[in-house]
PDB file of C-alpha atoms in Angstrom:
ATOM      1  CA  UNK I   1     -95.034 111.639  52.825  1.00  0.00           C
ATOM      2  CA  UNK I   2     -95.440 113.699  49.626  1.00  0.00           C
ATOM      3  CA  UNK I   3     -96.224 116.841  51.653  1.00  0.00           C
ATOM      4  CA  UNK I   4     -93.015 116.446  53.636  1.00  0.00           C
ATOM      5  CA  UNK I   5     -90.950 115.727  50.518  1.00  0.00           C
ATOM      6  CA  UNK I   6     -92.400 118.719  48.688  1.00  0.00           C
ATOM      7  CA  UNK I   7     -91.827 121.065  51.622  1.00  0.00           C
ATOM      8  CA  UNK I   8     -88.282 119.778  52.189  1.00  0.00           C
ATOM      9  CA  UNK I   9     -87.411 120.493  48.569  1.00  0.00           C
ATOM     10  CA  UNK I  10     -89.002 123.919  48.861  1.00  0.00           C
ATOM     11  CA  UNK I  11     -86.868 124.656  51.938  1.00  0.00           C
ATOM     12  CA  UNK I  12     -83.680 123.440  50.231  1.00  0.00           C
ATOM     13  CA  UNK I  13     -84.442 125.794  47.341  1.00  0.00           C
ATOM     14  CA  UNK I  14     -84.809 128.592  49.932  1.00  0.00           C
ATOM     15  CA  UNK I  15     -88.461 129.215  49.117  1.00  0.00           C
ATOM     16  CA  UNK I  16     -90.437 130.503  52.125  1.00  0.00           C
ATOM     17  CA  UNK I  17     -93.059 128.167  53.554  1.00  0.00           C
ATOM     18  CA  UNK I  18     -96.622 129.271  54.081  1.00  0.00           C
ATOM     19  CA  UNK I  19     -98.225 129.279  57.522  1.00  0.00           C
ATOM     20  CA  UNK I  20    -100.435 126.371  56.462  1.00  0.00           C
ATOM     21  CA  UNK I  21     -97.506 124.290  55.196  1.00  0.00           C
ATOM     22  CA  UNK I  22     -95.453 124.839  58.334  1.00  0.00           C
ATOM     23  CA  UNK I  23     -98.419 124.165  60.630  1.00  0.00           C
ATOM     24  CA  UNK I  24     -99.184 120.895  58.844  1.00  0.00           C
ATOM     25  CA  UNK I  25     -95.574 119.883  59.413  1.00  0.00           C
ATOM     26  CA  UNK I  26     -95.889 120.653  63.111  1.00  0.00           C
ATOM     27  CA  UNK I  27     -99.219 118.903  63.650  1.00  0.00           C
ATOM     28  CA  UNK I  28     -99.575 116.155  61.029  1.00  0.00           C
ATOM     29  CA  UNK I  29     -96.082 114.767  60.406  1.00  0.00           C
ATOM     30  CA  UNK I  30     -94.597 111.874  62.417  1.00  0.00           C
ATOM     31  CA  UNK I  31     -91.822 113.282  64.567  1.00  0.00           C
ATOM     32  CA  UNK I  32     -88.997 111.040  63.324  1.00  0.00           C
ATOM     33  CA  UNK I  33     -89.871 111.711  59.675  1.00  0.00           C
ATOM     34  CA  UNK I  34     -89.919 115.426  60.441  1.00  0.00           C
ATOM     35  CA  UNK I  35     -86.482 115.176  62.106  1.00  0.00           C
ATOM     36  CA  UNK I  36     -85.072 113.345  59.080  1.00  0.00           C
ATOM     37  CA  UNK I  37     -86.402 116.000  56.713  1.00  0.00           C
ATOM     38  CA  UNK I  38     -84.990 118.812  58.842  1.00  0.00           C
ATOM     39  CA  UNK I  39     -81.660 116.972  58.989  1.00  0.00           C
ATOM     40  CA  UNK I  40     -81.527 116.864  55.178  1.00  0.00           C
ATOM     41  CA  UNK I  41     -82.265 120.598  54.988  1.00  0.00           C
ATOM     42  CA  UNK I  42     -79.569 121.321  57.590  1.00  0.00           C
ATOM     43  CA  UNK I  43     -76.983 119.349  55.615  1.00  0.00           C
ATOM     44  CA  UNK I  44     -77.972 121.067  52.370  1.00  0.00           C
ATOM     45  CA  UNK I  45     -78.325 124.657  53.568  1.00  0.00           C
ATOM     46  CA  UNK I  46     -76.856 125.365  57.014  1.00  0.00           C
ATOM     47  CA  UNK I  47     -73.347 125.559  58.390  1.00  0.00           C
ATOM     48  CA  UNK I  48     -71.937 122.371  59.894  1.00  0.00           C
ATOM     49  CA  UNK I  49     -69.402 124.403  61.868  1.00  0.00           C
ATOM     50  CA  UNK I  50     -71.122 124.616  65.236  1.00  0.00           C
ATOM     51  CA  UNK I  51     -71.325 128.170  66.577  1.00  0.00           C
ATOM     52  CA  UNK I  52     -70.771 128.514  70.324  1.00  0.00           C
ATOM     53  CA  UNK I  53     -71.371 131.524  72.526  1.00  0.00           C
ATOM     54  CA  UNK I  54     -71.663 132.404  76.197  1.00  0.00           C
ATOM     55  CA  UNK I  55     -73.165 135.284  78.134  1.00  0.00           C
ATOM     56  CA  UNK I  56     -72.395 137.385  81.167  1.00  0.00           C
ATOM     57  CA  UNK I  57     -75.336 138.615  83.221  1.00  0.00           C
ATOM     58  CA  UNK I  58     -73.655 142.000  83.476  1.00  0.00           C
ATOM     59  CA  UNK I  59     -76.453 143.819  85.301  1.00  0.00           C
ATOM     60  CA  UNK I  60     -79.098 141.817  87.142  1.00  0.00           C
ATOM     61  CA  UNK I  61     -82.576 142.523  88.436  1.00  0.00           C
ATOM     62  CA  UNK I  62     -84.800 145.568  88.934  1.00  0.00           C
ATOM     63  CA  UNK I  63     -86.074 145.560  85.363  1.00  0.00           C
ATOM     64  CA  UNK I  64     -88.957 147.946  84.765  1.00  0.00           C
ATOM     65  CA  UNK I  65     -90.602 145.676  82.175  1.00  0.00           C
ATOM     66  CA  UNK I  66     -93.366 143.217  83.112  1.00  0.00           C
ATOM     67  CA  UNK I  67     -92.496 140.215  80.913  1.00  0.00           C
ATOM     68  CA  UNK I  68     -94.351 137.314  82.522  1.00  0.00           C
ATOM     69  CA  UNK I  69     -91.523 134.789  82.099  1.00  0.00           C
ATOM     70  CA  UNK I  70     -88.740 136.872  83.633  1.00  0.00           C
ATOM     71  CA  UNK I  71     -87.305 136.538  87.135  1.00  0.00           C
ATOM     72  CA  UNK I  72     -85.632 139.965  86.931  1.00  0.00           C
ATOM     73  CA  UNK I  73     -88.793 142.087  86.652  1.00  0.00           C
ATOM     74  CA  UNK I  74     -89.675 144.425  89.536  1.00  0.00           C
ATOM     75  CA  UNK I  75     -93.304 143.377  88.953  1.00  0.00           C
ATOM     76  CA  UNK I  76     -92.569 139.832  90.193  1.00  0.00           C
ATOM     77  CA  UNK I  77     -91.403 138.491  93.543  1.00  0.00           C
ATOM     78  CA  UNK I  78     -88.511 136.130  92.865  1.00  0.00           C
ATOM     79  CA  UNK I  79     -85.118 135.380  94.354  1.00  0.00           C
ATOM     80  CA  UNK I  80     -83.132 136.625  91.361  1.00  0.00           C
ATOM     81  CA  UNK I  81     -79.887 138.381  92.225  1.00  0.00           C
ATOM     82  CA  UNK I  82     -79.825 142.171  92.062  1.00  0.00           C
ATOM     83  CA  UNK I  83     -76.567 143.984  91.310  1.00  0.00           C
ATOM     84  CA  UNK I  84     -75.328 146.926  89.217  1.00  0.00           C
ATOM     85  CA  UNK I  85     -73.162 146.708  86.116  1.00  0.00           C
ATOM     86  CA  UNK I  86     -70.173 144.451  86.716  1.00  0.00           C
ATOM     87  CA  UNK I  87     -66.665 145.902  86.729  1.00  0.00           C
ATOM     88  CA  UNK I  88     -64.397 145.909  83.702  1.00  0.00           C
ATOM     89  CA  UNK I  89     -62.179 143.383  85.469  1.00  0.00           C
ATOM     90  CA  UNK I  90     -65.035 140.934  86.088  1.00  0.00           C
ATOM     91  CA  UNK I  91     -66.309 141.262  82.527  1.00  0.00           C
ATOM     92  CA  UNK I  92     -62.823 140.466  81.178  1.00  0.00           C
ATOM     93  CA  UNK I  93     -62.244 137.655  83.704  1.00  0.00           C
ATOM     94  CA  UNK I  94     -65.369 135.825  82.615  1.00  0.00           C
ATOM     95  CA  UNK I  95     -64.613 136.406  78.942  1.00  0.00           C
ATOM     96  CA  UNK I  96     -61.176 134.841  79.290  1.00  0.00           C
ATOM     97  CA  UNK I  97     -62.634 131.885  81.192  1.00  0.00           C
ATOM     98  CA  UNK I  98     -65.159 131.202  78.447  1.00  0.00           C
ATOM     99  CA  UNK I  99     -62.552 131.663  75.719  1.00  0.00           C
ATOM    100  CA  UNK I 100     -60.335 129.073  77.434  1.00  0.00           C
ATOM    101  CA  UNK I 101     -63.281 126.638  77.304  1.00  0.00           C
ATOM    102  CA  UNK I 102     -63.437 126.948  73.524  1.00  0.00           C
ATOM    103  CA  UNK I 103     -66.350 129.372  73.262  1.00  0.00           C
ATOM    104  CA  UNK I 104     -66.311 131.535  70.132  1.00  0.00           C
ATOM    105  CA  UNK I 105     -68.699 134.398  70.991  1.00  0.00           C
ATOM    106  CA  UNK I 106     -69.287 136.367  74.177  1.00  0.00           C
ATOM    107  CA  UNK I 107     -72.318 138.509  74.899  1.00  0.00           C
ATOM    108  CA  UNK I 108     -72.774 141.277  77.458  1.00  0.00           C
ATOM    109  CA  UNK I 109     -76.372 141.095  78.722  1.00  0.00           C
ATOM    110  CA  UNK I 110     -78.073 143.622  81.019  1.00  0.00           C
ATOM    111  CA  UNK I 111     -81.493 143.739  82.641  1.00  0.00           C
ATOM    112  CA  UNK I 112     -83.762 146.726  82.090  1.00  0.00           C
ATOM    113  CA  UNK I 113     -85.469 148.484  79.208  1.00  0.00           C
ATOM    114  CA  UNK I 114     -82.149 150.085  78.274  1.00  0.00           C
ATOM    115  CA  UNK I 115     -78.913 151.026  80.097  1.00  0.00           C
ATOM    116  CA  UNK I 116     -78.443 154.441  81.677  1.00  0.00           C
ATOM    117  CA  UNK I 117     -76.121 156.882  79.942  1.00  0.00           C
ATOM    118  CA  UNK I 118     -73.367 156.074  82.430  1.00  0.00           C
ATOM    119  CA  UNK I 119     -73.822 152.312  82.047  1.00  0.00           C
ATOM    120  CA  UNK I 120     -73.808 152.602  78.258  1.00  0.00           C
ATOM    121  CA  UNK I 121     -70.500 154.443  78.334  1.00  0.00           C
ATOM    122  CA  UNK I 122     -69.095 151.767  80.645  1.00  0.00           C
ATOM    123  CA  UNK I 123     -70.307 148.965  78.348  1.00  0.00           C
ATOM    124  CA  UNK I 124     -68.705 150.650  75.335  1.00  0.00           C
ATOM    125  CA  UNK I 125     -65.471 150.787  77.333  1.00  0.00           C
ATOM    126  CA  UNK I 126     -65.834 147.102  78.205  1.00  0.00           C
ATOM    127  CA  UNK I 127     -66.299 146.184  74.544  1.00  0.00           C
ATOM    128  CA  UNK I 128     -63.060 147.991  73.704  1.00  0.00           C
ATOM    129  CA  UNK I 129     -61.307 146.167  76.553  1.00  0.00           C
ATOM    130  CA  UNK I 130     -62.543 142.765  75.373  1.00  0.00           C
ATOM    131  CA  UNK I 131     -61.536 143.553  71.816  1.00  0.00           C
ATOM    132  CA  UNK I 132     -57.972 144.316  72.940  1.00  0.00           C
ATOM    133  CA  UNK I 133     -57.514 141.364  75.287  1.00  0.00           C
ATOM    134  CA  UNK I 134     -59.462 138.465  73.728  1.00  0.00           C
ATOM    135  CA  UNK I 135     -60.091 136.960  70.306  1.00  0.00           C
ATOM    136  CA  UNK I 136     -63.797 136.496  70.987  1.00  0.00           C
ATOM    137  CA  UNK I 137     -66.527 137.703  68.654  1.00  0.00           C
ATOM    138  CA  UNK I 138     -68.451 140.212  70.739  1.00  0.00           C
ATOM    139  CA  UNK I 139     -72.217 140.548  71.113  1.00  0.00           C
ATOM    140  CA  UNK I 140     -74.553 142.489  73.379  1.00  0.00           C
ATOM    141  CA  UNK I 141     -78.155 142.326  74.560  1.00  0.00           C
ATOM    142  CA  UNK I 142     -78.965 145.656  76.195  1.00  0.00           C
ATOM    143  CA  UNK I 143     -82.668 146.119  75.556  1.00  0.00           C
ATOM    144  CA  UNK I 144     -84.343 148.726  73.376  1.00  0.00           C
ATOM    145  CA  UNK I 145     -81.403 150.998  72.602  1.00  0.00           C
ATOM    146  CA  UNK I 146     -81.155 153.489  69.760  1.00  0.00           C
ATOM    147  CA  UNK I 147     -79.070 153.695  66.620  1.00  0.00           C
ATOM    148  CA  UNK I 148     -76.535 156.163  68.026  1.00  0.00           C
ATOM    149  CA  UNK I 149     -75.611 153.798  70.858  1.00  0.00           C
ATOM    150  CA  UNK I 150     -75.532 150.863  68.452  1.00  0.00           C
ATOM    151  CA  UNK I 151     -73.112 152.733  66.195  1.00  0.00           C
ATOM    152  CA  UNK I 152     -70.891 153.537  69.170  1.00  0.00           C
ATOM    153  CA  UNK I 153     -70.867 149.859  70.146  1.00  0.00           C
ATOM    154  CA  UNK I 154     -70.013 148.884  66.584  1.00  0.00           C
ATOM    155  CA  UNK I 155     -67.100 151.361  66.526  1.00  0.00           C
ATOM    156  CA  UNK I 156     -65.857 149.899  69.831  1.00  0.00           C
ATOM    157  CA  UNK I 157     -65.709 146.405  68.329  1.00  0.00           C
ATOM    158  CA  UNK I 158     -69.169 144.851  68.761  1.00  0.00           C
ATOM    159  CA  UNK I 159     -70.191 142.524  65.930  1.00  0.00           C
ATOM    160  CA  UNK I 160     -73.722 141.381  66.765  1.00  0.00           C
ATOM    161  CA  UNK I 161     -76.758 142.672  68.638  1.00  0.00           C
ATOM    162  CA  UNK I 162     -79.362 140.450  70.268  1.00  0.00           C
ATOM    163  CA  UNK I 163     -83.016 141.274  70.887  1.00  0.00           C
ATOM    164  CA  UNK I 164     -85.469 138.368  71.107  1.00  0.00           C
ATOM    165  CA  UNK I 165     -88.950 138.641  69.621  1.00  0.00           C
ATOM    166  CA  UNK I 166     -89.795 136.134  72.411  1.00  0.00           C
ATOM    167  CA  UNK I 167     -93.017 134.751  70.906  1.00  0.00           C
ATOM    168  CA  UNK I 168     -95.479 135.080  68.029  1.00  0.00           C
ATOM    169  CA  UNK I 169     -96.713 138.579  67.152  1.00  0.00           C
ATOM    170  CA  UNK I 170    -100.265 137.427  67.934  1.00  0.00           C
ATOM    171  CA  UNK I 171     -99.300 136.338  71.474  1.00  0.00           C
ATOM    172  CA  UNK I 172     -96.736 138.879  72.653  1.00  0.00           C
ATOM    173  CA  UNK I 173     -99.179 141.362  74.199  1.00  0.00           C
ATOM    174  CA  UNK I 174    -100.544 138.602  76.464  1.00  0.00           C
ATOM    175  CA  UNK I 175     -97.071 138.196  77.973  1.00  0.00           C
ATOM    176  CA  UNK I 176     -95.825 141.798  78.178  1.00  0.00           C
ATOM    177  CA  UNK I 177     -97.540 145.195  78.199  1.00  0.00           C
ATOM    178  CA  UNK I 178     -94.666 147.596  78.979  1.00  0.00           C
ATOM    179  CA  UNK I 179     -93.244 147.416  75.452  1.00  0.00           C
ATOM    180  CA  UNK I 180     -94.288 145.932  72.131  1.00  0.00           C
ATOM    181  CA  UNK I 181     -92.809 143.499  69.684  1.00  0.00           C
ATOM    182  CA  UNK I 182     -92.698 146.393  67.212  1.00  0.00           C
ATOM    183  CA  UNK I 183     -90.263 148.115  69.611  1.00  0.00           C
ATOM    184  CA  UNK I 184     -88.030 145.055  69.363  1.00  0.00           C
ATOM    185  CA  UNK I 185     -88.155 144.996  65.576  1.00  0.00           C
ATOM    186  CA  UNK I 186     -87.284 148.698  65.507  1.00  0.00           C
ATOM    187  CA  UNK I 187     -84.192 147.913  67.613  1.00  0.00           C
ATOM    188  CA  UNK I 188     -83.140 145.076  65.285  1.00  0.00           C
ATOM    189  CA  UNK I 189     -83.540 147.333  62.248  1.00  0.00           C
ATOM    190  CA  UNK I 190     -81.448 150.036  63.930  1.00  0.00           C
ATOM    191  CA  UNK I 191     -78.727 147.482  64.693  1.00  0.00           C
ATOM    192  CA  UNK I 192     -78.579 146.486  61.039  1.00  0.00           C
ATOM    193  CA  UNK I 193     -78.313 150.126  59.965  1.00  0.00           C
ATOM    194  CA  UNK I 194     -75.427 150.491  62.423  1.00  0.00           C
ATOM    195  CA  UNK I 195     -73.591 147.685  60.601  1.00  0.00           C
ATOM    196  CA  UNK I 196     -74.219 144.910  63.143  1.00  0.00           C
ATOM    197  CA  UNK I 197     -75.543 141.434  62.487  1.00  0.00           C
ATOM    198  CA  UNK I 198     -78.591 140.514  64.540  1.00  0.00           C
ATOM    199  CA  UNK I 199     -79.629 137.626  66.760  1.00  0.00           C
ATOM    200  CA  UNK I 200     -83.292 137.114  67.644  1.00  0.00           C
ATOM    201  CA  UNK I 201     -85.435 134.189  68.662  1.00  0.00           C
ATOM    202  CA  UNK I 202     -87.790 133.357  71.466  1.00  0.00           C
ATOM    203  CA  UNK I 203     -89.004 131.165  74.291  1.00  0.00           C
ATOM    204  CA  UNK I 204     -91.247 128.199  73.602  1.00  0.00           C
ATOM    205  CA  UNK I 205     -93.593 126.680  76.138  1.00  0.00           C
ATOM    206  CA  UNK I 206     -95.154 129.906  77.461  1.00  0.00           C
ATOM    207  CA  UNK I 207     -98.695 128.797  76.670  1.00  0.00           C
ATOM    208  CA  UNK I 208     -98.547 129.588  72.968  1.00  0.00           C
ATOM    209  CA  UNK I 209    -100.166 127.239  70.440  1.00  0.00           C
ATOM    210  CA  UNK I 210     -98.332 125.181  67.830  1.00  0.00           C
ATOM    211  CA  UNK I 211     -99.632 127.650  65.252  1.00  0.00           C
ATOM    212  CA  UNK I 212     -98.057 130.518  67.182  1.00  0.00           C
ATOM    213  CA  UNK I 213     -94.699 128.731  67.339  1.00  0.00           C
ATOM    214  CA  UNK I 214     -94.913 128.451  63.552  1.00  0.00           C
ATOM    215  CA  UNK I 215     -95.855 132.143  63.401  1.00  0.00           C
ATOM    216  CA  UNK I 216     -92.688 133.053  65.310  1.00  0.00           C
ATOM    217  CA  UNK I 217     -90.522 130.885  63.043  1.00  0.00           C
ATOM    218  CA  UNK I 218     -91.946 132.503  59.915  1.00  0.00           C
ATOM    219  CA  UNK I 219     -91.683 136.025  61.364  1.00  0.00           C
ATOM    220  CA  UNK I 220     -87.954 135.455  61.961  1.00  0.00           C
ATOM    221  CA  UNK I 221     -87.666 134.214  58.386  1.00  0.00           C
ATOM    222  CA  UNK I 222     -89.326 137.383  57.060  1.00  0.00           C
ATOM    223  CA  UNK I 223     -86.906 139.473  59.127  1.00  0.00           C
ATOM    224  CA  UNK I 224     -83.990 137.476  57.653  1.00  0.00           C
ATOM    225  CA  UNK I 225     -82.526 136.670  61.075  1.00  0.00           C
ATOM    226  CA  UNK I 226     -79.399 134.539  60.740  1.00  0.00           C
ATOM    227  CA  UNK I 227     -78.961 133.593  64.431  1.00  0.00           C
ATOM    228  CA  UNK I 228     -82.089 132.285  66.179  1.00  0.00           C
ATOM    229  CA  UNK I 229     -81.926 131.340  69.880  1.00  0.00           C
ATOM    230  CA  UNK I 230     -84.520 128.762  70.919  1.00  0.00           C
ATOM    231  CA  UNK I 231     -85.171 128.943  74.666  1.00  0.00           C
ATOM    232  CA  UNK I 232     -87.377 126.551  76.617  1.00  0.00           C
ATOM    233  CA  UNK I 233     -89.430 128.121  79.369  1.00  0.00           C
ATOM    234  CA  UNK I 234     -88.158 127.280  82.828  1.00  0.00           C
ATOM    235  CA  UNK I 235     -91.084 128.250  85.071  1.00  0.00           C
ATOM    236  CA  UNK I 236     -89.669 130.352  87.908  1.00  0.00           C
ATOM    237  CA  UNK I 237     -91.400 130.706  91.261  1.00  0.00           C
ATOM    238  CA  UNK I 238     -92.801 134.196  91.706  1.00  0.00           C
ATOM    239  CA  UNK I 239     -93.446 134.827  88.013  1.00  0.00           C
ATOM    240  CA  UNK I 240     -96.922 134.613  86.420  1.00  0.00           C
ATOM    241  CA  UNK I 241     -95.778 131.532  84.446  1.00  0.00           C
ATOM    242  CA  UNK I 242     -94.479 129.599  87.462  1.00  0.00           C
ATOM    243  CA  UNK I 243     -97.119 126.851  87.027  1.00  0.00           C
ATOM    244  CA  UNK I 244     -96.924 126.622  83.237  1.00  0.00           C
ATOM    245  CA  UNK I 245     -96.657 122.929  82.190  1.00  0.00           C
ATOM    246  CA  UNK I 246     -93.399 121.956  80.510  1.00  0.00           C
ATOM    247  CA  UNK I 247     -93.292 120.996  76.854  1.00  0.00           C
ATOM    248  CA  UNK I 248     -92.572 117.345  76.194  1.00  0.00           C
ATOM    249  CA  UNK I 249     -89.251 116.403  74.613  1.00  0.00           C
ATOM    250  CA  UNK I 250     -91.067 115.445  71.406  1.00  0.00           C
ATOM    251  CA  UNK I 251     -92.673 118.907  71.293  1.00  0.00           C
ATOM    252  CA  UNK I 252     -89.239 120.504  71.715  1.00  0.00           C
ATOM    253  CA  UNK I 253     -87.637 118.449  68.931  1.00  0.00           C
ATOM    254  CA  UNK I 254     -90.614 118.953  66.627  1.00  0.00           C
ATOM    255  CA  UNK I 255     -90.349 122.719  67.140  1.00  0.00           C
ATOM    256  CA  UNK I 256     -86.636 122.666  66.316  1.00  0.00           C
ATOM    257  CA  UNK I 257     -87.340 120.749  63.106  1.00  0.00           C
ATOM    258  CA  UNK I 258     -90.076 123.172  62.036  1.00  0.00           C
ATOM    259  CA  UNK I 259     -87.819 126.157  62.766  1.00  0.00           C
ATOM    260  CA  UNK I 260     -85.141 124.550  60.565  1.00  0.00           C
ATOM    261  CA  UNK I 261     -87.548 123.959  57.682  1.00  0.00           C
ATOM    262  CA  UNK I 262     -88.754 127.565  57.979  1.00  0.00           C
ATOM    263  CA  UNK I 263     -85.192 128.967  58.302  1.00  0.00           C
ATOM    264  CA  UNK I 264     -82.964 126.665  56.198  1.00  0.00           C
ATOM    265  CA  UNK I 265     -79.643 128.492  56.540  1.00  0.00           C
ATOM    266  CA  UNK I 266     -79.953 130.066  59.999  1.00  0.00           C
ATOM    267  CA  UNK I 267     -77.926 129.251  63.076  1.00  0.00           C
ATOM    268  CA  UNK I 268     -80.515 127.602  65.327  1.00  0.00           C
ATOM    269  CA  UNK I 269     -79.098 128.225  68.774  1.00  0.00           C
ATOM    270  CA  UNK I 270     -80.109 126.111  71.765  1.00  0.00           C
ATOM    271  CA  UNK I 271     -80.308 128.513  74.702  1.00  0.00           C
ATOM    272  CA  UNK I 272     -81.978 128.640  78.116  1.00  0.00           C
ATOM    273  CA  UNK I 273     -83.921 125.698  79.515  1.00  0.00           C
ATOM    274  CA  UNK I 274     -82.157 122.873  77.693  1.00  0.00           C
ATOM    275  CA  UNK I 275     -80.398 121.677  80.863  1.00  0.00           C
ATOM    276  CA  UNK I 276     -83.570 119.738  81.748  1.00  0.00           C
ATOM    277  CA  UNK I 277     -83.501 117.735  78.500  1.00  0.00           C
ATOM    278  CA  UNK I 278     -82.152 114.204  78.280  1.00  0.00           C
ATOM    279  CA  UNK I 279     -78.996 113.493  76.277  1.00  0.00           C
ATOM    280  CA  UNK I 280     -81.159 111.532  73.825  1.00  0.00           C
ATOM    281  CA  UNK I 281     -83.409 114.549  73.274  1.00  0.00           C
ATOM    282  CA  UNK I 282     -80.437 116.864  72.738  1.00  0.00           C
ATOM    283  CA  UNK I 283     -79.004 114.423  70.185  1.00  0.00           C
ATOM    284  CA  UNK I 284     -82.339 114.374  68.321  1.00  0.00           C
ATOM    285  CA  UNK I 285     -82.478 118.189  68.405  1.00  0.00           C
ATOM    286  CA  UNK I 286     -78.962 118.362  66.959  1.00  0.00           C
ATOM    287  CA  UNK I 287     -80.070 116.059  64.163  1.00  0.00           C
ATOM    288  CA  UNK I 288     -83.197 118.171  63.639  1.00  0.00           C
ATOM    289  CA  UNK I 289     -81.206 121.327  62.996  1.00  0.00           C
ATOM    290  CA  UNK I 290     -79.580 122.800  66.115  1.00  0.00           C
ATOM    291  CA  UNK I 291     -76.169 124.025  64.915  1.00  0.00           C
ATOM    292  CA  UNK I 292     -75.347 126.615  67.584  1.00  0.00           C
ATOM    293  CA  UNK I 293     -75.682 126.947  71.352  1.00  0.00           C
ATOM    294  CA  UNK I 294     -75.194 129.187  74.351  1.00  0.00           C
ATOM    295  CA  UNK I 295     -72.840 127.341  76.690  1.00  0.00           C
ATOM    296  CA  UNK I 296     -72.397 127.714  80.433  1.00  0.00           C
ATOM    297  CA  UNK I 297     -74.913 129.391  82.750  1.00  0.00           C
ATOM    298  CA  UNK I 298     -77.839 131.470  81.536  1.00  0.00           C
ATOM    299  CA  UNK I 299     -79.102 134.718  83.057  1.00  0.00           C
ATOM    300  CA  UNK I 300     -80.888 133.461  86.169  1.00  0.00           C
ATOM    301  CA  UNK I 301     -80.902 129.681  85.606  1.00  0.00           C
ATOM    302  CA  UNK I 302     -78.216 126.987  85.413  1.00  0.00           C
ATOM    303  CA  UNK I 303     -76.738 126.055  82.068  1.00  0.00           C
ATOM    304  CA  UNK I 304     -74.914 122.965  80.886  1.00  0.00           C
ATOM    305  CA  UNK I 305     -71.356 121.684  81.058  1.00  0.00           C
ATOM    306  CA  UNK I 306     -69.352 122.844  77.995  1.00  0.00           C
ATOM    307  CA  UNK I 307     -67.340 119.614  77.832  1.00  0.00           C
ATOM    308  CA  UNK I 308     -70.492 117.472  77.712  1.00  0.00           C
ATOM    309  CA  UNK I 309     -71.979 119.823  75.115  1.00  0.00           C
ATOM    310  CA  UNK I 310     -68.905 119.527  72.928  1.00  0.00           C
ATOM    311  CA  UNK I 311     -68.985 115.726  73.054  1.00  0.00           C
ATOM    312  CA  UNK I 312     -72.626 115.644  71.909  1.00  0.00           C
ATOM    313  CA  UNK I 313     -71.932 118.218  69.198  1.00  0.00           C
ATOM    314  CA  UNK I 314     -69.023 116.274  67.723  1.00  0.00           C
ATOM    315  CA  UNK I 315     -70.940 112.996  67.935  1.00  0.00           C
ATOM    316  CA  UNK I 316     -73.726 114.629  65.871  1.00  0.00           C
ATOM    317  CA  UNK I 317     -71.242 115.322  63.083  1.00  0.00           C
ATOM    318  CA  UNK I 318     -70.598 119.022  63.592  1.00  0.00           C
ATOM    319  CA  UNK I 319     -67.204 120.721  63.649  1.00  0.00           C
ATOM    320  CA  UNK I 320     -66.285 122.958  66.575  1.00  0.00           C
TER     321      UNK I 320
END
């Protein structure tokens, strides 16, 4: 176990791991030993105050992009709902509901490459409304928007901007050809210049290799991302990945542990797809480094019950 001990100490000292070190962790280390090491790094480096957030699917469907995992793309034939930007009243209603359930952050999410000018003005208005009438920390995920819009959102009261890298740089172009991962990084950099914190992670189980999962974890480390959503692919009928085999629960927990060792102080945020996991698996993932989560429903798939989530979180030793 000298490799694991050495790498754990390196992570605790906030020294970046190499691709080879992280890959050896993912492929050569017994899972329970890896979980224990990640747990030690979490306790030494990461926040034990569990960060909760929820999302509103504020505009659904008819997305021009061809991301192979997504039910909302016009390139795929799915049964995802299609509707325009929700009203101010609906946005506020859902925010208040989530706040009453103990959620700390609330994110406005829209389908599409970027909102229209009219929709962007409406979203800025909604951010102001939420700032006045809730105590929630406000986030948004609106696609590949520019710095001027990001500054306007910041002035309205937005605190964080989300734009997932989705997968490893070496694999992204096999999953999407209508935009690049460089476009996403440009958006994240613009958000930082606008004074926003950033949230970016990905989806595991889309056919990528263990080495590519490590590549994503280390790319997020190089970008100094402090909030990292980890989604599990839920194959959706009508998308090109509808027959993609599911990752095993051990693969999921191992990935969480490797992400923690690569990103010692980050909020590792369980996101879409975790509803299929057993309670035992979720408990192991919490021990391995999950210290944040999206609660409630996801964009086009069911989520989990916030009360059950909170019980598991507290049992794992986190504070809400």
